[in-house]
Amino acid sequence: MHTSTREKHILIELLVSVLVSAYYFYGSYQLSGWTQIIGSEMAALISKVIVIAIVASIVLYAIFSRATLEDRDERDLAINGKAHAFAYYSLVGLCSCLVGLVMFNEGLGLMGNNIQISGPLAMHFILMALMVSGIVKSAVQLLCYRLS
Amino acid sequence: MAKVKISNIIRELRFANGQMTQAALATKAGVTRQTILALEARRYSPSLELAFKIARVFDEPLETVFQFLED
């Protein structure tokens, strides 16, 4: 199966996104269960995530995709547009879920339950939504390049 | 894999024009080789602009190169 340079670039982007997201969310959950976003451990984790993202990108591009990208043509732009649309839908969907969750939580609070969605937890949900939408974008692009 | 409704004879025209490669046609039409590949496999409908450019490369009328398939 032939894979174009652009597909390789998107695949690498997708792999790095998944790797970095998994590392960040696992690491931050281990630190504080997503209840805090300040502290030296968190700063160290974010620094590690940035370094991992840079190193992984350099290594993967060097191994799998040394060729330079051609300029985008109309098909690339059409696929890009479709991928952005899907990423937008997923972002809206996930943010709507977060809003629903906050409202549900407030309702539970009124009934006397003491479960709280704190600021840091909400921030992590939003961050997760952003990362998922980025992953959806790359996945849709790959799918469109394979199918069209 | 859904085929688009616009058919074409790009492949035949390439071979009729001195075995022109997909890459050569792509360069002349200002697109990537993958786009030519997708067009020949009827997996992509070109814009009007690209359709005219490709027809011009072969010096053929647009309706000779591309055909709209009725249901």
CSV table of C-alpha atoms in Angstrom, one decimal:
chain,number,residue,atom,x,y,z
A,1,MET,CA,0.0,0.0,0.0
A,2,HIS,CA,1.5,3.3,-1.1
A,3,THR,CA,1.5,6.1,1.5
A,4,SER,CA,2.1,9.6,0.3
A,5,THR,CA,4.4,12.1,2.1
A,6,ARG,CA,1.3,14.1,3.2
A,7,GLU,CA,-0.3,11.0,4.7
A,8,LYS,CA,2.9,10.1,6.5
A,9,HIS,CA,3.0,13.6,8.0
A,10,ILE,CA,-0.6,13.4,9.2
A,11,LEU,CA,0.1,9.9,10.6
A,12,ILE,CA,3.1,11.2,12.5
A,13,GLU,CA,1.1,14.2,13.7
A,14,LEU,CA,-1.6,11.8,14.9
A,15,LEU,CA,0.8,9.5,16.7
A,16,VAL,CA,2.5,12.4,18.4
A,17,SER,CA,-0.9,13.8,19.5
A,18,VAL,CA,-2.0,10.4,20.9
A,19,LEU,CA,1.4,9.8,22.6
A,20,VAL,CA,1.5,13.3,24.2
A,21,SER,CA,-2.1,13.3,25.3
A,22,ALA,CA,-1.9,9.8,26.9
A,23,TYR,CA,1.3,10.8,28.7
A,24,TYR,CA,0.0,14.2,29.9
A,25,PHE,CA,-3.4,12.9,31.1
A,26,TYR,CA,-1.9,9.8,32.8
A,27,GLY,CA,0.8,11.9,34.4
A,28,SER,CA,-1.5,14.7,35.6
A,29,TYR,CA,-4.0,12.2,36.9
A,30,GLN,CA,-1.3,10.5,38.9
A,31,LEU,CA,-0.2,13.8,40.4
A,32,SER,CA,-3.4,15.2,41.7
A,33,GLY,CA,-6.4,13.4,40.2
A,34,TRP,CA,-6.9,16.5,38.1
A,35,THR,CA,-7.7,18.6,41.2
A,36,GLN,CA,-4.8,21.0,40.9
A,37,ILE,CA,-3.0,22.7,38.1
A,38,ILE,CA,-0.3,24.5,40.0
A,39,GLY,CA,2.8,23.2,41.6
A,40,SER,CA,6.4,22.3,40.6
A,41,GLU,CA,5.4,18.7,39.7
A,42,MET,CA,2.9,20.0,37.2
A,43,ALA,CA,5.4,22.4,35.7
A,44,ALA,CA,7.9,19.5,35.4
A,45,LEU,CA,5.2,17.3,33.7
A,46,ILE,CA,4.3,20.0,31.2
A,47,SER,CA,8.0,20.5,30.4
A,48,LYS,CA,8.4,16.8,29.9
A,49,VAL,CA,5.4,16.7,27.6
A,50,ILE,CA,6.8,19.5,25.5
A,51,VAL,CA,10.2,17.8,25.2
A,52,ILE,CA,8.6,14.4,24.4
A,53,ALA,CA,6.5,16.1,21.6
A,54,ILE,CA,9.5,17.8,20.1
A,55,VAL,CA,11.8,14.7,20.3
A,56,ALA,CA,9.1,12.3,19.0
A,57,SER,CA,8.3,14.6,16.1
A,58,ILE,CA,12.0,15.0,15.1
A,59,VAL,CA,12.7,11.2,15.4
A,60,LEU,CA,9.5,10.1,13.6
A,61,TYR,CA,9.9,12.6,10.8
A,62,ALA,CA,13.6,11.7,10.4
A,63,ILE,CA,12.8,8.0,10.2
A,64,PHE,CA,9.6,7.9,8.2
A,65,SER,CA,9.2,11.1,6.3
A,66,ARG,CA,12.3,12.9,5.1
A,67,ALA,CA,10.8,14.0,1.8
A,68,THR,CA,9.5,17.6,1.6
A,69,LEU,CA,5.8,18.2,1.2
A,70,GLU,CA,4.3,19.3,-2.1
A,71,ASP,CA,2.2,22.4,-2.1
A,72,ARG,CA,-1.5,21.8,-1.2
A,73,ASP,CA,-3.8,21.5,-4.2
A,74,GLU,CA,-7.6,21.7,-4.3
A,75,ARG,CA,-8.1,18.1,-3.1
A,76,ASP,CA,-5.8,18.6,-0.1
A,77,LEU,CA,-7.7,21.8,0.8
A,78,ALA,CA,-11.1,20.0,0.4
A,79,ILE,CA,-10.0,17.2,2.6
A,80,ASN,CA,-8.5,19.7,5.1
A,81,GLY,CA,-11.9,21.5,5.2
A,82,LYS,CA,-13.8,18.3,5.8
A,83,ALA,CA,-11.4,17.3,8.6
A,84,HIS,CA,-11.7,20.7,10.2
A,85,ALA,CA,-15.5,20.4,10.1
A,86,PHE,CA,-15.4,17.0,11.9
A,87,ALA,CA,-13.0,18.4,14.4
A,88,TYR,CA,-15.3,21.3,15.1
A,89,TYR,CA,-18.3,18.9,15.5
A,90,SER,CA,-16.4,16.8,18.0
A,91,LEU,CA,-15.3,19.9,19.9
A,92,VAL,CA,-18.8,21.3,20.1
A,93,GLY,CA,-20.1,17.8,21.1
A,94,LEU,CA,-17.6,17.4,23.9
A,95,CYS,CA,-18.0,21.0,25.1
A,96,SER,CA,-21.8,20.5,25.2
A,97,CYS,CA,-21.2,17.3,27.2
A,98,LEU,CA,-19.1,19.3,29.7
A,99,VAL,CA,-21.8,22.0,30.0
A,100,GLY,CA,-24.4,19.2,30.5
A,101,LEU,CA,-22.1,17.6,33.1
A,102,VAL,CA,-21.7,21.0,35.0
A,103,MET,CA,-25.5,21.5,34.9
A,104,PHE,CA,-26.1,18.0,36.1
A,105,ASN,CA,-23.6,18.5,38.8
A,106,GLU,CA,-25.2,21.7,39.9
A,107,GLY,CA,-28.5,19.9,40.1
A,108,LEU,CA,-27.0,17.2,42.2
A,109,GLY,CA,-25.6,19.9,44.5
A,110,LEU,CA,-29.0,21.4,44.9
A,111,MET,CA,-30.2,18.0,46.1
A,112,GLY,CA,-27.6,17.9,48.7
A,113,ASN,CA,-24.9,15.8,47.1
A,114,ASN,CA,-21.4,17.2,47.4
A,115,ILE,CA,-19.8,16.2,44.1
A,116,GLN,CA,-18.0,19.1,42.6
A,117,ILE,CA,-16.5,19.8,39.2
A,118,SER,CA,-13.6,22.0,40.2
A,119,GLY,CA,-11.9,24.5,37.9
A,120,PRO,CA,-8.8,22.3,37.3
A,121,LEU,CA,-11.1,19.3,36.5
A,122,ALA,CA,-13.1,21.4,34.0
A,123,MET,CA,-9.9,22.7,32.5
A,124,HIS,CA,-8.7,19.1,31.9
A,125,PHE,CA,-12.0,18.2,30.3
A,126,ILE,CA,-11.7,21.2,27.9
A,127,LEU,CA,-8.0,20.2,27.2
A,128,MET,CA,-9.2,16.7,26.5
A,129,ALA,CA,-11.9,18.0,24.2
A,130,LEU,CA,-9.2,20.1,22.3
A,131,MET,CA,-6.9,17.1,22.0
A,132,VAL,CA,-9.7,14.8,20.9
A,133,SER,CA,-10.7,17.2,18.2
A,134,GLY,CA,-7.1,17.4,17.0
A,135,ILE,CA,-7.0,13.6,16.8
A,136,VAL,CA,-10.3,13.5,15.0
A,137,LYS,CA,-9.0,16.0,12.5
A,138,SER,CA,-5.9,13.9,11.7
A,139,ALA,CA,-8.0,10.7,11.6
A,140,VAL,CA,-10.6,12.1,9.2
A,141,GLN,CA,-7.8,13.4,7.0
A,142,LEU,CA,-6.2,10.0,6.8
A,143,LEU,CA,-9.5,8.4,6.1
A,144,CYS,CA,-10.3,10.8,3.4
A,145,TYR,CA,-6.9,10.4,1.7
A,146,ARG,CA,-7.5,6.6,1.8
A,147,LEU,CA,-11.1,6.7,0.5
A,148,SER,CA,-11.0,9.6,-1.9
B,1,MET,CA,-15.7,3.1,-1.8
B,2,ALA,CA,-18.2,5.5,-3.5
B,3,LYS,CA,-17.5,6.5,-7.1
B,4,VAL,CA,-18.2,10.1,-8.0
B,5,LYS,CA,-20.6,11.0,-10.8
B,6,ILE,CA,-18.0,12.5,-13.1
B,7,SER,CA,-16.3,10.1,-15.3
B,8,ASN,CA,-13.2,10.9,-17.3
B,9,ILE,CA,-10.8,9.5,-20.0
B,10,ILE,CA,-7.6,11.0,-18.5
B,11,ARG,CA,-5.8,7.7,-18.4
B,12,GLU,CA,-6.6,7.0,-22.1
B,13,LEU,CA,-5.5,10.5,-23.0
B,14,ARG,CA,-2.2,10.2,-21.1
B,15,PHE,CA,-1.3,7.0,-23.0
B,16,ALA,CA,-2.4,8.6,-26.3
B,17,ASN,CA,-0.1,11.6,-25.6
B,18,GLY,CA,3.2,9.8,-25.6
B,19,GLN,CA,2.7,7.7,-22.4
B,20,MET,CA,2.5,10.9,-20.3
B,21,THR,CA,3.1,10.0,-16.6
B,22,GLN,CA,0.7,10.9,-13.9
B,23,ALA,CA,3.5,13.1,-12.4
B,24,ALA,CA,4.0,15.0,-15.6
B,25,LEU,CA,0.3,15.6,-16.0
B,26,ALA,CA,0.1,16.7,-12.3
B,27,THR,CA,2.9,19.2,-12.8
B,28,LYS,CA,1.2,20.6,-16.0
B,29,ALA,CA,-2.2,20.9,-14.2
B,30,GLY,CA,-0.7,22.3,-11.0
B,31,VAL,CA,-1.8,19.5,-8.7
B,32,THR,CA,-0.3,16.6,-6.9
B,33,ARG,CA,0.1,13.1,-8.4
B,34,GLN,CA,-2.3,11.8,-5.8
B,35,THR,CA,-5.0,14.0,-7.2
B,36,ILE,CA,-4.5,12.7,-10.7
B,37,LEU,CA,-4.6,9.2,-9.3
B,38,ALA,CA,-7.9,9.9,-7.4
B,39,LEU,CA,-9.4,11.4,-10.6
B,40,GLU,CA,-8.5,8.4,-12.7
B,41,ALA,CA,-10.0,6.1,-10.1
B,42,ARG,CA,-13.1,8.2,-10.1
B,43,ARG,CA,-12.8,8.9,-6.4
B,44,TYR,CA,-12.6,12.7,-6.7
B,45,SER,CA,-14.6,15.3,-8.7
B,46,PRO,CA,-12.3,18.1,-9.9
B,47,SER,CA,-13.2,21.8,-9.7
B,48,LEU,CA,-14.2,23.4,-12.9
B,49,GLU,CA,-10.9,25.2,-13.0
B,50,LEU,CA,-8.9,22.0,-12.7
B,51,ALA,CA,-11.1,20.3,-15.3
B,52,PHE,CA,-10.4,23.1,-17.8
B,53,LYS,CA,-6.6,22.9,-17.0
B,54,ILE,CA,-6.5,19.1,-17.6
B,55,ALA,CA,-8.5,19.5,-20.8
B,56,ARG,CA,-6.2,22.2,-22.0
B,57,VAL,CA,-3.1,20.0,-21.3
B,58,PHE,CA,-4.5,17.4,-23.8
B,59,ASP,CA,-5.9,20.1,-26.1
B,60,GLU,CA,-9.3,18.6,-26.0
B,61,PRO,CA,-12.8,20.0,-25.2
B,62,LEU,CA,-13.9,19.7,-21.6
B,63,GLU,CA,-16.8,17.4,-22.4
B,64,THR,CA,-14.5,15.0,-24.2
B,65,VAL,CA,-12.2,14.6,-21.2
B,66,PHE,CA,-15.0,14.6,-18.5
B,67,GLN,CA,-18.5,13.1,-18.7
B,68,PHE,CA,-21.4,13.6,-16.2
B,69,LEU,CA,-23.0,10.2,-15.5
B,70,GLU,CA,-26.8,10.3,-15.1
B,71,ASP,CA,-28.4,8.0,-12.5
